[in-house]
Amino acid sequence: MNWSEVAKAMLPEHLLLAGMVILLTLEVLRGRPRDGFVVAFLALAAAAAAALTLHVESYTGAPFSGHFSVGPDASLAKFALIALALPVVLISRDDFAETRYYVLLLASLYGACLLVSSDSLPTLFLGLELMSMPVYALVLLAQLRADSAEAALKYLVLGGTATATFLMGVALLYGWSGSMSTAVFAAALGSSDTLPIAGVVLVVASLFLKAAIVPFHGWAPDAYEGASVPVTAFMATIIKAGVLFAALRLFETAPVTRPLVDVLAVLPLVSMIWGNVAAIRQTSFRRMIAYSSIAHAGYLFFALLGAGPGRAQAVIFYVVVYGIMNVLAFTVLPRGTDDERSDRLESLQGLYQRRPFAAIMLAISMLSLAGLPPLPGFVAKFLVFRNVLAAGYTGYAVLGLVASYLGIYFYLRVIQYMFMNTATADQPAGHPRRLALAASLLCLAPAIVLAFFPGWLLDRF
Amino acid sequence: MGEATWLNWLLWLPALGMVAVTLLPRGRDSLVRSVTFSCMVLQFFIAAILYQRFDGTVAGLQFATDVPWIRDWGVGYRIGLDGLNVLLVSLTAFLGPLVVAGAWSAVHKDVKLFHVMVLFIQFAMLGTFLAQDLFLFYVFWEAMLIPMFLIIGLWGGERRIYATLKFVLYTAFGSILMLAALIYLVLYTHGSSGYMTFDLRHLSGSQLPLNTQLWLLSAFALSFAIKVPMFPLHTWLPDAHVEAPTGGSVILAGVLLKMGTYGFMKLGFPLFPEAARAMMPVIMTLAVISIVYGACLALVQSDIKKIIAYSSISHLGYVMLGLASLDLIGIQGAILQMVSHGLVAGGLFLMVGMIYERTHSRAVADYGGLAKMLPVFSVFFTILTLASIGLPTTSGFAGEFMALLGAFNAAWPAHLAGNDLPLILAVIAVSGVVLGALYMLWLAQRILFGEARAPHAPLTDLNARETAILVAIVAAIFAIGLFPGEPLAKTELAAREFQQLVAGETIHLGSTR
Amino acid sequence: MNLLTVIVLLPLAGFLLNGLLGRRLGRTFVSVVGCGLPVLAFLATVKAVLLLQAAGPDAALLEVAYRWASFGAQGFDVAFYFDRLTAVMTLIITGVGSLIHVYSTGYMKDDPSYARYFAYLNLFLFFMLTLVLGRSLLVCFVGWEGVGLASYLLIGFWFEDPAKAAAGKKAFITNRVGDAGFLLGLFLLYWALGTVNMDEINAAFAAPVAPAVSASLVGVLLFIGATGKSAQIPLHVWLPDAMAGPTPVSALIHAATMVTAGVYLVARLHGIYEHAPEASQVVAVIGVLTAFFAATIALVQTDIKKVLAYSTVSQLGLMFLALGVGAYGVAVFHVYTHAFFKACLFLGAGSVIHALGGEQDIRKMGGLWRKIPVTFFTFAIATAAIAGIPPLAGFFSKDEILWFALASEHGGSPILWVLGSATSLMTSFYMFRLLWLTFLTPSRMSHDTEHHVHESPLSMTGVLIVLAVLSAIGGFFELPHFLEPLLPMPAVLESLEHYEHTFVFVAVAVALLGLAAATFMYRRGLARGEALAARFPRLHRVLGGKYYIDELFEAVLYRPLHWISDRVFLGLGDRLLIDGSLHGLAALTRRASGRLSRVQTGQLQWYVAMAVVGVVGCLVWVWRHG
Amino acid sequence: MADTQLLLGLSFVLFALGLVGVMVRRNALVMLMCMELMLNAVILALVTFSLETATLSGAVLVFLIFVVAAAEIAIAIPIVLQLSRQRSSLDVEGYDRLQG
């Protein structure tokens, strides 16, 4: 084992870990709440910088051969995950003063980074769990909502079921091959035996569960609504991204064959339709975003239908754009003292009159999520469907596009509320906050870059 | 590259204007208007220069830029002027300043956002016309939705939200399937030629099997037909037009609808020529139904804007008929009719806006004898009415006449070969000439003539700004009506190429006998 | 110098000057410009005629102004063509036109929209000249539609009155129906010949190799256009209503010039009709029917202008009869004489109306000859002329029409002759009825009106005198002979060759018979006429109701069109089927959204159950299809 | 290898039992226990496979599962505690304030 390699290859993870350690130390020594935010932000920034450097250097290394390896793609994915967490942290400060919140956040990110680099199923499993479990606690931490415990329990029980399912799948794959390498999964995809296929199905089902694909989505709307705004943002973007990276890690570039294709196509398709349709009548913003994220999970898994390098390209680009846009929405969301009321969609009425910047940012976010050009969401959608079409699934692609059409309406409804309806008297004031502004600019800048120069990101694969 | 710079300026000027207006301080409404207006005027001058320097005797693109954009997929920033878009680009640039001027005193709410959106849609429209890359085209095509959604939804009338959602949902549905077809086409070309590109010049020669072509063309056609709009996909138009603010209606009628017909001309037919030929009877039939149907519906409306809206359906039917004739004269007529309709319908909507500003009513029944009260207004309204009817010497005649002539030139050989459908359709289309006169004159008669009445009795006649707008439009209408040869010389080569590409070997040049 | 272009553009200049500046510069300016430019155009025309005469009998002047649009090697030119036929028409238009302009300065003296009136009148002249001077059918069509526009504007000149505005609209739209036919014919010709230049079309049909198009079809289509403009059955309905316009307008547009455009068109394209016996037959039959039925309606009209209007329709019918039997020159001859006497009649009627302060009902007139003698004398001469009393102008042209209707080898037949002669008889009768009732019978005017009756100013009476003189002597100019190099006369059936003079006597007898009958009926006033009407009440009602053609159109065309548009297209098509299904889909989606929300019960165990079903389902699916 | 089949069968039955338990038992604590049961079923399967394939990595994973299971419970307990305090009930059927 080469220690310098361990130090360098895992630098982002180390920095996150360092952040956690410092935070815990501070908690023990001083217990001053304010430091938590600063330390977490610095740790994240440093980790992001480290990941970016590794990517730019095209660094490759395997400090734990067969379990953990780093390549440019993995570094980029890590950078995306950590960078997405930056604005989330920025908007967290007003809600969370406790150090433990930041520790949990960093821990979850650590897990996400781990799974991106994992080469073996146990590592992947560890990463997945390390990513998920702090979030159960984070959901619980929303003091503003009385229902946060309920949300956390629903998330935990379904998450735990997913863990068990995943492990059962892993066990079957292991039983079939005698190996714990992630490559087993890709190999099993091409097999026609019952055992490996059953293993694959179980693993896929657990990923579906974590990413909230219909019919495994039950937890998502409740958890999103019950959690606090930054945690919802975190769940909707980073967790989803982590799960998709895990899927990418497993599927690699292997083609998906017949009976499995239907599972991988139909359930995401149903998710798109379900999510987009159910979102139409929602009155809670976060719940609406939850249904939206169910639909987006559908698009993301759809991208796995196509084999080859296009798959990673589509998934990563989509995840990045989707993440940025989602976080952007949460950064500008007006927040009142009464969380339940300020979460109502009606509270957005006339937002443009009160806070034009927030309204415009939210509009950009919604339109991008709807996949309308010239916003980056369109390029992402385009990539996904190009991939599906390239794999020859014309029918699925057309159905998917029609499903995505269904989603346009409720995104536009948000814009309608903000721009076209006039405010009712008792709207929460929601003053703009400087950190939130910084957070939204942090999202806006890459969004603009990705809108006009999608090639900048695409050419990195 | 020097010349191409001009075209890039033309395209990006509205975008720069957007940024500039956004950065202006709040509450300075007149400054916002002035900046937007100067931006539009500047842009019009650039377009005028480009139009002047556009050489109709040279085939292919002029002032072209071709820069890779997303290298991986062969997407490029490819823009250029050719014979098919040169007139429409000029029209767009011409109407731009008029829209701003027309909204000068009409828009008081969120002035800044309004002007940003107008510049945005101007940018998107120019981009759609100029794009020579399928991906770029689609991006601009869809980008038009957003500003239009806001323009109708924010500054529109009572049912604006219904109207704007209807508009967007209608249009977006078409685009979604077009997206699928577009990707499929590019992937197919990739499969057969080995390199992936969205360059239109490379895509139009693809040898797809007829069946595939039919599917893809249907998807494209759906999107374009919604935009045109052709029967039976037209019901968004009356609502959108009626609810939109004046500027929005002008943009819609003036330019946006031409996107549909331009799409057929630039993409739909040339990309899938065999399918286009196979589908021509259907398209012709729908075009003719649109002509008659739109005219009939215009006849029974009681809202001035709705009458003009339905008349647009009818007029664009002529465009489609001309295009579908695949006859040189018909194609030229279709192009001319697009420009003409942009001017005429745009002008009429501006005039309705002017009167609406004074009385806040668009009901035909509220008006009468305006000729007495508002003589200047009435003169312009009469001229525009006549142009809409297609009276000779106006641009409306030139376009309609050539489109119909083209349809006949195509119909007779078919008739002699035993296929009577085109002939029957062409004859019905000519009847639209009568219907057009019927509803427009009835409108003019009801509001201009008879005993004088209006919701707010003492009305002031048009002011200098309004008169100037209308003089510009009327001058353009007569210039095209009297001297159509000038613009047609710029488009002839492109029209011929289009015809040869789509009609294949069996060209009937109308009059070569 | 481009003489022909100048002729066309002079009135346009008048229109622009009067239209743009007229209101600001005052009446004198308007009068000078409005009358001066048409007179200049007349003088220019005279010069052109002199040039043409110098060039020989079948020569033509040709001027290409510019190319309107080109398509490869081909294209449409804006070109003017001037031969003897054009010369006659142009002289009538500019000559009679100038006279009527002068008359108008008196007639419209007190109208507030004086400048607008002259602007429109000049605009009309511009388009009319474009129509006759245009070399190609396209330019002709520009004028064709343009005169329709001018007519529309002038009929609706007093637009405050909704009925008048409606009459303008009706005229325009009826004409449009005809124009559709015109366009179809034009398209067909262009497709077949690749040109729409009328001289080339004639040449093409005269060529030994016939063009690949049915001359009859083209002929009928173009004739449809002509029926619209020249008010032939069934598109005649607009002309009587068009009398809503100022009377000089009726004289110029709806009597002397515009309505004869259809005759001009057919004569100009005689090359087609010569080779289209079926089309010619249609023309003749429609012509004679129109002539006959319009005359019957005119018998019972009581509005002075309506009588003249139906008389115009009837005379136009006779012209088409002549065209239908191949006597193109004769038709133009009648156009020419008709222009004089009908203009004179209308202007005389205008003078009467002017004198009576707007009264148009002949039942409320009578005994005017003493009070307005100049008007009476000129009116009487014109009446005699139209009735065909020799040696006045109408006699010559009408006699020839009836002769060729019988004797032409190109479709002449006794039936045509009988109907034509009956028309002639009725014409004579109703015109003298008009003369008697208006001028000669004892006065039936109210005292107040009678007191105010006065002769018109010199600008009006002068014009009347000039026209009366022309109506009297115009027939001596052998126009058919003058036009023969262009429009050859049809051969005469051999069996009738020697009977021409006999039929001249018959014609004169018919005219005199009409005169006598009218004198008998109306010498003493209305009583005998009313008694006759009372004996045939049904017939009288049908004639008075103009055969209910308007009502028929309303019931058969207009109302169904409205009903279909409103109920079927709008109600059923747009609202119910298209929007209805879309709204249905939207409602369905919303309902589905509600259903899906209800699936989200909040019950943790239900969520787990869904997930378990999902896992098991996936496993089963893969196992079954593996 | 009848033993292997037996053990595997047992493992699947346990797993299914756990799943069904989560699905039907309304007591939150019992639900958590059922989740542990599922994990134990996996452990059994892993060990069986480890034996059968004569590799060790399966057994290694078993230890990781222990850790994770413990952590899961550690997080679950405060959640259940808070819920029982709020709603004074452990019946998950009553936890339906979030829905729709």
CSV table of C-alpha atoms in Angstrom, one decimal, chain C residues 26-259:
chain,number,residue,atom,x,y,z
C,26,GLY,CA,-59.3,74.4,-50.5
C,27,ARG,CA,-62.0,73.9,-53.1
C,28,THR,CA,-60.5,75.8,-56.0
C,29,PHE,CA,-57.4,73.8,-55.8
C,30,VAL,CA,-59.4,70.6,-55.6
C,31,SER,CA,-61.5,71.6,-58.6
C,32,VAL,CA,-58.6,72.6,-60.7
C,33,VAL,CA,-56.6,69.5,-60.0
C,34,GLY,CA,-59.6,67.2,-60.0
C,35,CYS,CA,-60.9,68.4,-63.4
C,36,GLY,CA,-57.6,69.6,-64.9
C,37,LEU,CA,-55.7,66.3,-64.8
C,38,PRO,CA,-58.5,64.2,-66.5
C,39,VAL,CA,-58.7,66.8,-69.2
C,40,LEU,CA,-55.0,66.6,-69.6
C,41,ALA,CA,-55.3,62.9,-69.8
C,42,PHE,CA,-58.0,63.3,-72.5
C,43,LEU,CA,-55.7,65.6,-74.5
C,44,ALA,CA,-52.9,63.1,-74.2
C,45,THR,CA,-55.2,60.4,-75.4
C,46,VAL,CA,-56.1,62.5,-78.4
C,47,LYS,CA,-52.4,62.8,-79.1
C,48,ALA,CA,-52.0,59.1,-78.8
C,49,VAL,CA,-54.9,58.5,-81.2
C,50,LEU,CA,-53.3,60.8,-83.7
C,51,LEU,CA,-50.1,58.9,-83.4
C,52,LEU,CA,-52.0,55.7,-83.8
C,53,GLN,CA,-53.9,56.9,-86.9
C,54,ALA,CA,-50.6,57.9,-88.5
C,55,ALA,CA,-49.3,54.4,-87.9
C,56,GLY,CA,-52.0,52.6,-89.8
C,57,PRO,CA,-55.3,50.7,-89.2
C,58,ASP,CA,-54.1,47.7,-87.3
C,59,ALA,CA,-51.0,49.2,-85.6
C,60,ALA,CA,-50.6,49.5,-81.9
C,61,LEU,CA,-48.6,51.5,-79.5
C,62,LEU,CA,-46.7,49.5,-76.9
C,63,GLU,CA,-45.0,50.8,-73.7
C,64,VAL,CA,-43.4,48.6,-71.1
C,65,ALA,CA,-43.2,50.5,-67.8
C,66,TYR,CA,-41.3,47.9,-65.8
C,67,ARG,CA,-41.2,44.3,-65.0
C,68,TRP,CA,-43.5,43.5,-62.1
C,69,ALA,CA,-42.1,40.1,-61.3
C,70,SER,CA,-40.0,37.6,-63.1
C,71,PHE,CA,-39.6,33.9,-62.9
C,72,GLY,CA,-36.6,32.8,-64.7
C,73,ALA,CA,-36.9,33.9,-68.3
C,74,GLN,CA,-40.6,34.6,-67.9
C,75,GLY,CA,-42.4,37.2,-66.0
C,76,PHE,CA,-45.1,39.7,-65.8
C,77,ASP,CA,-44.6,43.1,-67.3
C,78,VAL,CA,-46.5,46.2,-66.4
C,79,ALA,CA,-47.0,47.3,-70.0
C,80,PHE,CA,-49.5,49.4,-71.8
C,81,TYR,CA,-51.0,48.7,-75.2
C,82,PHE,CA,-52.9,51.1,-77.4
C,83,ASP,CA,-54.8,50.1,-80.5
C,84,ARG,CA,-58.0,51.3,-82.0
C,85,LEU,CA,-60.2,49.4,-79.4
C,86,THR,CA,-58.2,50.9,-76.6
C,87,ALA,CA,-58.3,54.3,-78.2
C,88,VAL,CA,-62.1,54.2,-78.3
C,89,MET,CA,-62.4,53.1,-74.7
C,90,THR,CA,-59.8,55.6,-73.5
C,91,LEU,CA,-61.4,58.4,-75.3
C,92,ILE,CA,-64.8,57.6,-73.7
C,93,ILE,CA,-63.2,57.3,-70.3
C,94,THR,CA,-61.2,60.4,-70.4
C,95,GLY,CA,-63.8,62.4,-72.4
C,96,VAL,CA,-66.9,61.4,-70.5
C,97,GLY,CA,-64.9,61.3,-67.4
C,98,SER,CA,-63.7,64.9,-67.8
C,99,LEU,CA,-67.2,66.0,-68.5
C,100,ILE,CA,-68.5,64.3,-65.4
C,101,HIS,CA,-65.8,65.8,-63.3
C,102,VAL,CA,-66.8,69.2,-64.5
C,103,TYR,CA,-70.4,68.4,-63.7
C,104,SER,CA,-69.4,67.3,-60.2
C,105,THR,CA,-68.0,70.7,-59.4
C,106,GLY,CA,-71.5,71.9,-59.5
C,107,TYR,CA,-73.3,68.9,-58.2
C,108,MET,CA,-71.1,68.3,-55.1
C,109,LYS,CA,-70.5,72.0,-54.5
C,110,ASP,CA,-71.8,71.9,-50.9
C,111,ASP,CA,-70.6,68.6,-49.8
C,112,PRO,CA,-68.2,68.7,-46.9
C,113,SER,CA,-66.0,65.9,-48.3
C,114,TYR,CA,-65.4,67.7,-51.6
C,115,ALA,CA,-61.7,66.8,-51.8
C,116,ARG,CA,-62.3,63.2,-50.9
C,117,TYR,CA,-64.9,62.9,-53.6
C,118,PHE,CA,-62.5,64.2,-56.3
C,119,ALA,CA,-59.7,62.1,-55.0
C,120,TYR,CA,-61.9,59.0,-55.4
C,121,LEU,CA,-63.1,60.0,-58.8
C,122,ASN,CA,-59.5,60.5,-60.0
C,123,LEU,CA,-58.6,57.2,-58.4
C,124,PHE,CA,-61.3,55.6,-60.4
C,125,LEU,CA,-60.0,57.1,-63.6
C,126,PHE,CA,-56.6,55.9,-62.9
C,127,PHE,CA,-57.7,52.3,-62.4
C,128,MET,CA,-60.1,52.4,-65.3
C,129,LEU,CA,-57.3,53.6,-67.6
C,130,THR,CA,-55.1,50.9,-66.2
C,131,LEU,CA,-57.8,48.4,-67.1
C,132,VAL,CA,-58.2,49.4,-70.7
C,133,LEU,CA,-54.6,50.3,-71.4
C,134,GLY,CA,-53.0,47.3,-69.7
C,135,ARG,CA,-51.4,44.9,-72.2
C,136,SER,CA,-51.6,41.9,-70.0
C,137,LEU,CA,-54.6,40.4,-68.2
C,138,LEU,CA,-52.7,40.9,-65.0
C,139,VAL,CA,-52.5,44.7,-65.4
C,140,CYS,CA,-56.0,44.6,-66.6
C,141,PHE,CA,-56.9,42.7,-63.5
C,142,VAL,CA,-55.2,45.4,-61.4
C,143,GLY,CA,-57.4,48.0,-63.0
C,144,TRP,CA,-60.4,45.6,-62.8
C,145,GLU,CA,-60.1,45.2,-59.0
C,146,GLY,CA,-59.1,48.8,-58.7
C,147,VAL,CA,-62.2,50.2,-60.3
C,148,GLY,CA,-64.2,47.9,-58.0
C,149,LEU,CA,-62.4,49.6,-55.1
C,150,ALA,CA,-63.1,53.1,-56.4
C,151,SER,CA,-66.7,52.1,-57.0
C,152,TYR,CA,-66.9,50.7,-53.4
C,153,LEU,CA,-65.5,53.9,-52.0
C,154,LEU,CA,-67.8,56.1,-54.1
C,155,ILE,CA,-71.0,54.1,-53.5
C,156,GLY,CA,-70.3,54.3,-49.8
C,157,PHE,CA,-69.3,57.9,-50.1
C,158,TRP,CA,-72.0,59.0,-47.7
C,159,PHE,CA,-70.9,56.3,-45.3
C,160,GLU,CA,-72.8,57.7,-42.4
C,161,ASP,CA,-75.8,55.9,-43.9
C,162,PRO,CA,-75.4,52.2,-43.1
C,163,ALA,CA,-77.5,51.2,-46.1
C,164,LYS,CA,-75.1,53.1,-48.4
C,165,ALA,CA,-72.1,51.6,-46.9
C,166,ALA,CA,-73.7,48.2,-47.2
C,167,ALA,CA,-74.4,48.8,-50.9
C,168,GLY,CA,-70.7,49.5,-51.4
C,169,LYS,CA,-69.8,46.3,-49.7
C,170,LYS,CA,-72.3,44.3,-51.7
C,171,ALA,CA,-70.9,45.7,-54.9
C,172,PHE,CA,-67.4,44.8,-54.0
C,173,ILE,CA,-68.2,41.3,-52.9
C,174,THR,CA,-70.4,40.5,-55.9
C,175,ASN,CA,-67.6,41.7,-58.1
C,176,ARG,CA,-65.2,39.5,-56.2
C,177,VAL,CA,-67.2,36.5,-57.1
C,178,GLY,CA,-66.7,37.4,-60.7
C,179,ASP,CA,-63.1,38.2,-60.1
C,180,ALA,CA,-62.6,34.6,-58.9
C,181,GLY,CA,-63.7,33.5,-62.3
C,182,PHE,CA,-61.4,36.0,-63.9
C,183,LEU,CA,-58.5,34.7,-62.0
C,184,LEU,CA,-59.2,31.2,-62.9
C,185,GLY,CA,-59.3,32.1,-66.5
C,186,LEU,CA,-56.1,34.0,-66.2
C,187,PHE,CA,-54.4,31.1,-64.4
C,188,LEU,CA,-55.6,28.7,-67.1
C,189,LEU,CA,-54.3,30.9,-69.9
C,190,TYR,CA,-50.9,31.4,-68.2
C,191,TRP,CA,-50.5,27.7,-67.7
C,192,ALA,CA,-51.4,27.0,-71.3
C,193,LEU,CA,-49.7,29.8,-73.1
C,194,GLY,CA,-47.1,31.0,-70.6
C,195,THR,CA,-48.2,34.6,-71.2
C,196,VAL,CA,-51.1,36.7,-70.2
C,197,ASN,CA,-50.5,39.5,-72.7
C,198,MET,CA,-53.8,39.9,-74.4
C,199,ASP,CA,-52.5,40.5,-77.9
C,200,GLU,CA,-50.4,37.4,-77.6
C,201,ILE,CA,-53.4,35.4,-76.3
C,202,ASN,CA,-55.4,36.4,-79.4
C,203,ALA,CA,-52.5,35.5,-81.6
C,204,ALA,CA,-52.1,32.2,-79.9
C,205,PHE,CA,-55.7,31.2,-80.5
C,206,ALA,CA,-55.5,32.4,-84.1
C,207,ALA,CA,-52.4,30.3,-84.7
C,208,PRO,CA,-52.8,27.1,-86.8
C,209,VAL,CA,-51.8,24.9,-83.9
C,210,ALA,CA,-54.5,25.4,-81.2
C,211,PRO,CA,-53.3,26.0,-77.7
C,212,ALA,CA,-53.6,23.1,-75.3
C,213,VAL,CA,-56.5,24.5,-73.5
C,214,SER,CA,-60.2,24.6,-74.1
C,215,ALA,CA,-61.1,28.0,-75.5
C,216,SER,CA,-64.6,27.5,-74.2
C,217,LEU,CA,-63.5,26.9,-70.7
C,218,VAL,CA,-61.3,29.9,-70.7
C,219,GLY,CA,-64.0,31.9,-72.3
C,220,VAL,CA,-66.6,31.0,-69.8
C,221,LEU,CA,-64.3,31.7,-66.8
C,222,LEU,CA,-63.4,35.1,-68.1
C,223,PHE,CA,-67.1,35.7,-68.8
C,224,ILE,CA,-67.8,35.0,-65.2
C,225,GLY,CA,-65.5,37.8,-64.4
C,226,ALA,CA,-67.3,40.0,-66.9
C,227,THR,CA,-70.7,39.1,-65.5
C,228,GLY,CA,-69.6,40.5,-62.1
C,229,LYS,CA,-68.2,43.7,-63.4
C,230,SER,CA,-70.9,44.3,-66.0
C,231,ALA,CA,-73.8,43.2,-63.8
C,232,GLN,CA,-75.1,40.3,-65.8
C,233,ILE,CA,-77.3,37.5,-64.4
C,234,PRO,CA,-76.8,36.2,-61.8
C,235,LEU,CA,-74.3,38.8,-60.5
C,236,HIS,CA,-76.4,41.8,-61.5
C,237,VAL,CA,-77.7,42.4,-58.0
C,238,TRP,CA,-75.2,45.0,-57.0
C,239,LEU,CA,-75.7,47.5,-59.7
C,240,PRO,CA,-79.2,48.8,-58.6
C,241,ASP,CA,-78.0,49.1,-55.1
C,242,ALA,CA,-74.9,51.0,-56.3
C,243,MET,CA,-77.2,53.9,-57.0
C,244,ALA,CA,-76.7,54.8,-53.4
C,245,GLY,CA,-73.6,56.8,-54.5
C,246,PRO,CA,-73.7,60.4,-55.7
C,247,THR,CA,-75.4,60.6,-59.1
C,248,PRO,CA,-72.4,61.7,-61.1
C,249,VAL,CA,-70.7,58.6,-59.9
C,250,SER,CA,-73.6,56.5,-61.1
C,251,ALA,CA,-73.2,58.2,-64.5
C,252,LEU,CA,-69.5,57.7,-64.8
C,253,ILE,CA,-68.9,54.4,-63.1
C,254,HIS,CA,-72.2,52.6,-63.2
C,255,ALA,CA,-73.3,53.6,-66.6
C,256,ALA,CA,-70.7,54.9,-68.9
C,257,THR,CA,-67.4,53.3,-68.1
C,258,MET,CA,-66.8,50.7,-65.4
C,259,VAL,CA,-69.7,48.5,-66.1
